[in-house]
PDB file of C-alpha atoms in Angstrom:
ATOM      1  CA  MET O 199     -48.003 -16.336 -23.164  1.00 46.00           C
ATOM      2  CA  THR O 200     -44.896 -14.726 -23.323  1.00 43.00           C
ATOM      3  CA  THR O 201     -41.954 -15.656 -25.871  1.00 42.00           C
ATOM      4  CA  THR O 202     -38.524 -14.911 -25.317  1.00 42.00           C
ATOM      5  CA  ASN O 203     -35.867 -14.696 -27.504  1.00 42.00           C
ATOM      6  CA  THR O 204     -33.161 -17.099 -26.809  1.00 42.00           C
ATOM      7  CA  ASN O 205     -30.791 -15.954 -29.068  1.00 42.00           C
ATOM      8  CA  ALA O 206     -30.482 -12.508 -26.932  1.00 41.00           C
ATOM      9  CA  GLY O 207     -27.274 -11.611 -25.422  1.00 43.00           C
ATOM     10  CA  THR O 208     -25.950 -15.131 -26.721  1.00 46.00           C
ATOM     11  CA  GLY O 209     -24.158 -13.888 -30.039  1.00 48.00           C
ATOM     12  CA  THR O 210     -26.265 -15.947 -31.930  1.00 53.00           C
ATOM     13  CA  GLY O 211     -28.934 -15.026 -34.511  1.00 58.00           C
ATOM     14  CA  GLY O 212     -28.136 -12.542 -37.256  1.00 67.00           C
ATOM     15  CA  ALA O 213     -25.759 -10.389 -35.319  1.00 71.00           C
ATOM     16  CA  THR O 214     -23.351 -13.167 -35.157  1.00 76.00           C
ATOM     17  CA  GLY O 215     -23.574 -13.832 -39.090  1.00 76.00           C
ATOM     18  CA  ARG O 216     -22.764  -9.974 -40.081  1.00 82.00           C
ATOM     19  CA  ARG O 217     -19.749 -10.749 -37.602  1.00 82.00           C
ATOM     20  CA  TRP O 218     -18.613 -13.804 -39.135  1.00 87.00           C
ATOM     21  CA  GLY O 219     -19.030 -12.161 -42.747  1.00 87.00           C
ATOM     22  CA  ARG O 220     -16.902  -9.278 -41.544  1.00 89.00           C
ATOM     23  CA  PHE O 221     -14.366 -11.486 -40.654  1.00 89.00           C
ATOM     24  CA  PHE O 222     -14.264 -13.437 -43.928  1.00 92.00           C
ATOM     25  CA  LEU O 223     -14.412 -10.089 -45.908  1.00 90.00           C
ATOM     26  CA  HIS O 224     -11.577  -8.691 -44.267  1.00 90.00           C
ATOM     27  CA  TYR O 225      -9.646 -12.260 -44.659  1.00 92.00           C
ATOM     28  CA  LEU O 226     -10.314 -11.865 -48.658  1.00 95.00           C
ATOM     29  CA  GLU O 227      -9.338  -8.229 -48.610  1.00 92.00           C
ATOM     30  CA  MET O 228      -5.715  -9.551 -46.436  1.00 93.00           C
ATOM     31  CA  ILE O 229      -5.416 -11.885 -49.314  1.00 95.00           C
ATOM     32  CA  ILE O 230      -6.207  -9.165 -51.776  1.00 96.00           C
ATOM     33  CA  ALA O 231      -3.842  -6.886 -50.564  1.00 96.00           C
ATOM     34  CA  MET O 232      -1.333  -9.714 -50.310  1.00 95.00           C
ATOM     35  CA  PHE O 233      -1.422 -10.196 -53.960  1.00 95.00           C
ATOM     36  CA  ALA O 234      -1.445  -6.722 -54.839  1.00 97.00           C
ATOM     37  CA  GLY O 235       1.548  -5.864 -52.876  1.00 96.00           C
ATOM     38  CA  MET O 236       3.483  -9.347 -54.539  1.00 94.00           C
ATOM     39  CA  PHE O 237       2.466  -8.279 -58.031  1.00 95.00           C
ATOM     40  CA  ALA O 238       2.906  -4.311 -57.900  1.00 96.00           C
ATOM     41  CA  LEU O 239       5.778  -4.257 -56.199  1.00 96.00           C
ATOM     42  CA  GLY O 240       7.439  -7.064 -57.586  1.00 94.00           C
ATOM     43  CA  ALA O 241       6.669  -5.747 -61.152  1.00 94.00           C
ATOM     44  CA  LEU O 242       8.260  -2.202 -60.020  1.00 96.00           C
ATOM     45  CA  LEU O 243      11.309  -3.902 -58.443  1.00 94.00           C
ATOM     46  CA  ASP O 244      11.425  -5.887 -62.288  1.00 92.00           C
ATOM     47  CA  VAL O 245      11.428  -2.452 -63.879  1.00 94.00           C
ATOM     48  CA  LEU O 246      13.933  -0.966 -61.669  1.00 94.00           C
ATOM     49  CA  GLY O 247      16.664  -3.896 -62.566  1.00 92.00           C
ATOM     50  CA  LEU O 248      16.153  -5.123 -58.854  1.00 91.00           C
ATOM     51  CA  GLY O 249      14.229  -8.175 -59.320  1.00 89.00           C
ATOM     52  CA  VAL O 250      15.368 -11.717 -57.790  1.00 90.00           C
ATOM     53  CA  SER O 251      15.481 -14.731 -59.527  1.00 86.00           C
ATOM     54  CA  HIS O 252      13.751 -17.440 -57.361  1.00 86.00           C
ATOM     55  CA  ASP O 253      15.457 -19.991 -59.436  1.00 88.00           C
ATOM     56  CA  ALA O 254      18.987 -18.315 -58.609  1.00 91.00           C
ATOM     57  CA  GLN O 255      18.262 -17.216 -55.038  1.00 94.00           C
ATOM     58  CA  PRO O 256      15.404 -19.327 -53.495  1.00 96.00           C
ATOM     59  CA  GLU O 257      15.673 -17.637 -49.950  1.00 96.00           C
ATOM     60  CA  LEU O 258      16.312 -13.959 -51.292  1.00 96.00           C
ATOM     61  CA  GLY O 259      13.708 -14.411 -53.916  1.00 95.00           C
ATOM     62  CA  TYR O 260      10.817 -15.589 -51.062  1.00 95.00           C
ATOM     63  CA  LEU O 261      11.776 -13.061 -48.444  1.00 96.00           C
ATOM     64  CA  VAL O 262      11.291 -10.012 -51.227  1.00 96.00           C
ATOM     65  CA  MET O 263       8.214 -11.579 -52.168  1.00 95.00           C
ATOM     66  CA  ALA O 264       7.273 -12.198 -48.091  1.00 96.00           C
ATOM     67  CA  LEU O 265       8.175  -8.271 -48.010  1.00 97.00           C
ATOM     68  CA  ASN O 266       6.268  -7.262 -51.025  1.00 97.00           C
ATOM     69  CA  MET O 267       3.006  -8.824 -49.808  1.00 97.00           C
ATOM     70  CA  SER O 268       3.476  -7.588 -46.178  1.00 97.00           C
ATOM     71  CA  ILE O 269       3.932  -3.893 -47.537  1.00 97.00           C
ATOM     72  CA  GLY O 270       0.396  -4.751 -49.554  1.00 96.00           C
ATOM     73  CA  MET O 271      -1.106  -6.048 -46.345  1.00 96.00           C
ATOM     74  CA  ALA O 272       0.297  -3.563 -43.856  1.00 97.00           C
ATOM     75  CA  ALA O 273      -0.807  -0.521 -45.544  1.00 96.00           C
ATOM     76  CA  TRP O 274      -4.209  -1.688 -46.365  1.00 95.00           C
ATOM     77  CA  MET O 275      -4.417  -2.611 -42.692  1.00 93.00           C
ATOM     78  CA  ARG O 276      -3.329   0.950 -41.607  1.00 94.00           C
ATOM     79  CA  PHE O 277      -5.732   2.549 -43.942  1.00 94.00           C
ATOM     80  CA  ARG O 278      -8.262   0.483 -41.758  1.00 91.00           C
ATOM     81  CA  ARG O 279      -7.224   1.654 -38.739  1.00 91.00           C
ATOM     82  CA  HIS O 280      -5.836  -1.751 -37.317  1.00 91.00           C
ATOM     83  CA  GLY O 281      -3.299  -1.054 -34.909  1.00 91.00           C
ATOM     84  CA  TRP O 282       0.425  -2.494 -35.494  1.00 94.00           C
ATOM     85  CA  ALA O 283       0.163  -4.880 -33.353  1.00 94.00           C
ATOM     86  CA  SER O 284      -2.227  -6.912 -35.592  1.00 92.00           C
ATOM     87  CA  THR O 285      -0.579  -5.718 -38.392  1.00 94.00           C
ATOM     88  CA  LEU O 286       2.912  -7.176 -37.651  1.00 95.00           C
ATOM     89  CA  GLU O 287       1.229  -9.984 -36.667  1.00 95.00           C
ATOM     90  CA  MET O 288      -0.517 -10.507 -40.343  1.00 94.00           C
ATOM     91  CA  CYS O 289       2.437  -9.575 -41.832  1.00 95.00           C
ATOM     92  CA  ALA O 290       4.736 -12.526 -40.028  1.00 96.00           C
ATOM     93  CA  ALA O 291       2.453 -14.740 -41.416  1.00 95.00           C
ATOM     94  CA  MET O 292       4.282 -14.448 -44.680  1.00 95.00           C
ATOM     95  CA  PHE O 293       7.611 -14.949 -43.265  1.00 97.00           C
ATOM     96  CA  VAL O 294       7.236 -17.876 -40.513  1.00 96.00           C
ATOM     97  CA  PRO O 295       6.559 -20.647 -42.938  1.00 96.00           C
ATOM     98  CA  VAL O 296      10.143 -20.183 -44.349  1.00 96.00           C
ATOM     99  CA  VAL O 297      12.147 -21.274 -40.630  1.00 96.00           C
ATOM    100  CA  PRO O 298      11.144 -24.590 -41.058  1.00 96.00           C
ATOM    101  CA  LEU O 299      11.029 -24.492 -45.001  1.00 97.00           C
ATOM    102  CA  PHE O 300      14.767 -23.220 -45.628  1.00 97.00           C
ATOM    103  CA  PRO O 301      16.584 -25.327 -43.636  1.00 98.00           C
ATOM    104  CA  MET O 302      14.320 -28.426 -45.505  1.00 97.00           C
ATOM    105  CA  MET O 303      15.812 -27.037 -48.555  1.00 97.00           C
ATOM    106  CA  TRP O 304      19.244 -26.734 -47.337  1.00 97.00           C
ATOM    107  CA  LEU O 305      19.425 -30.080 -46.425  1.00 98.00           C
ATOM    108  CA  GLY O 306      18.146 -31.179 -49.730  1.00 97.00           C
ATOM    109  CA  TRP O 307      14.727 -32.467 -48.053  1.00 98.00           C
ATOM    110  CA  ILE O 308      12.727 -30.276 -50.499  1.00 97.00           C
ATOM    111  CA  ASP O 309      13.478 -28.233 -53.846  1.00 96.00           C
ATOM    112  CA  ALA O 310      12.980 -24.780 -54.141  1.00 96.00           C
ATOM    113  CA  GLY O 311       9.674 -25.480 -56.111  1.00 95.00           C
ATOM    114  CA  THR O 312       8.441 -26.859 -53.029  1.00 97.00           C
ATOM    115  CA  MET O 313       9.478 -24.668 -50.565  1.00 97.00           C
ATOM    116  CA  MET O 314       8.006 -21.821 -52.246  1.00 95.00           C
ATOM    117  CA  THR O 315       4.391 -23.769 -52.790  1.00 96.00           C
ATOM    118  CA  LEU O 316       4.617 -25.108 -49.356  1.00 97.00           C
ATOM    119  CA  ALA O 317       5.184 -21.497 -47.742  1.00 96.00           C
ATOM    120  CA  HIS O 318       2.202 -20.084 -49.964  1.00 94.00           C
ATOM    121  CA  VAL O 319       0.005 -22.591 -48.391  1.00 95.00           C
ATOM    122  CA  ALA O 320       0.959 -22.104 -45.443  1.00 96.00           C
ATOM    123  CA  MET O 321       0.216 -18.564 -45.318  1.00 95.00           C
ATOM    124  CA  PHE O 322      -3.499 -18.708 -45.652  1.00 95.00           C
ATOM    125  CA  PRO O 323      -4.093 -20.683 -42.382  1.00 96.00           C
ATOM    126  CA  LEU O 324      -1.212 -18.531 -40.686  1.00 96.00           C
ATOM    127  CA  MET O 325      -3.432 -15.219 -41.501  1.00 94.00           C
ATOM    128  CA  LEU O 326      -6.715 -17.118 -40.476  1.00 95.00           C
ATOM    129  CA  ALA O 327      -5.069 -18.231 -37.299  1.00 94.00           C
ATOM    130  CA  ALA O 328      -3.710 -14.540 -36.475  1.00 93.00           C
ATOM    131  CA  MET O 329      -7.092 -12.911 -37.595  1.00 91.00           C
ATOM    132  CA  LEU O 330      -8.792 -15.284 -35.142  1.00 92.00           C
ATOM    133  CA  ARG O 331      -6.362 -14.563 -31.993  1.00 91.00           C
ATOM    134  CA  ARG O 332      -7.979 -11.094 -32.847  1.00 88.00           C
ATOM    135  CA  LEU O 333     -11.612 -11.990 -33.634  1.00 86.00           C
ATOM    136  CA  ASP O 334     -13.507  -9.053 -32.019  1.00 82.00           C
ATOM    137  CA  GLU O 335     -10.643  -6.602 -33.768  1.00 85.00           C
ATOM    138  CA  TYR O 336     -11.642  -8.542 -37.676  1.00 83.00           C
ATOM    139  CA  ALA O 337     -14.800  -9.064 -37.080  1.00 82.00           C
ATOM    140  CA  GLY O 338     -15.402  -5.134 -37.049  1.00 73.00           C
ATOM    141  CA  CYS O 339     -16.340  -5.076 -33.527  1.00 57.00           C
ATOM    142  CA  ALA O 340     -13.096  -3.126 -32.294  1.00 49.00           C
ATOM    143  CA  HIS O 341     -10.329  -1.390 -33.694  1.00 46.00           C
TER     144      HIS O 341
END
């Protein structure tokens, strides 16, 4: 009796597990790089006297923070040899949340703290969406 591997060629089994493992490891790396950029560059700006008050200037404060997070992620992605398109998509995930949130804040529908919280919460699924868009790249199959 001959047995056949029903998983052969379908992308299931151990190879798929490793593929998704690489994908989620990269997602975790992006989160770490994002926070590293936010904290390190934010601290540097504060030391240089260039820090922005989130209370006094919530829009500028958020944009500077998003830039700091983007720099951290972009540096790590370029180190890992990702292309510019995927790098910029990941950075866009830091800025896109405020497109609807800034006007909501200006209209008084939400306050600055809520805007900041909602924007940070939205970043994570947006990063995941950017990564799913290029699944083969982030799963370690192609850079």
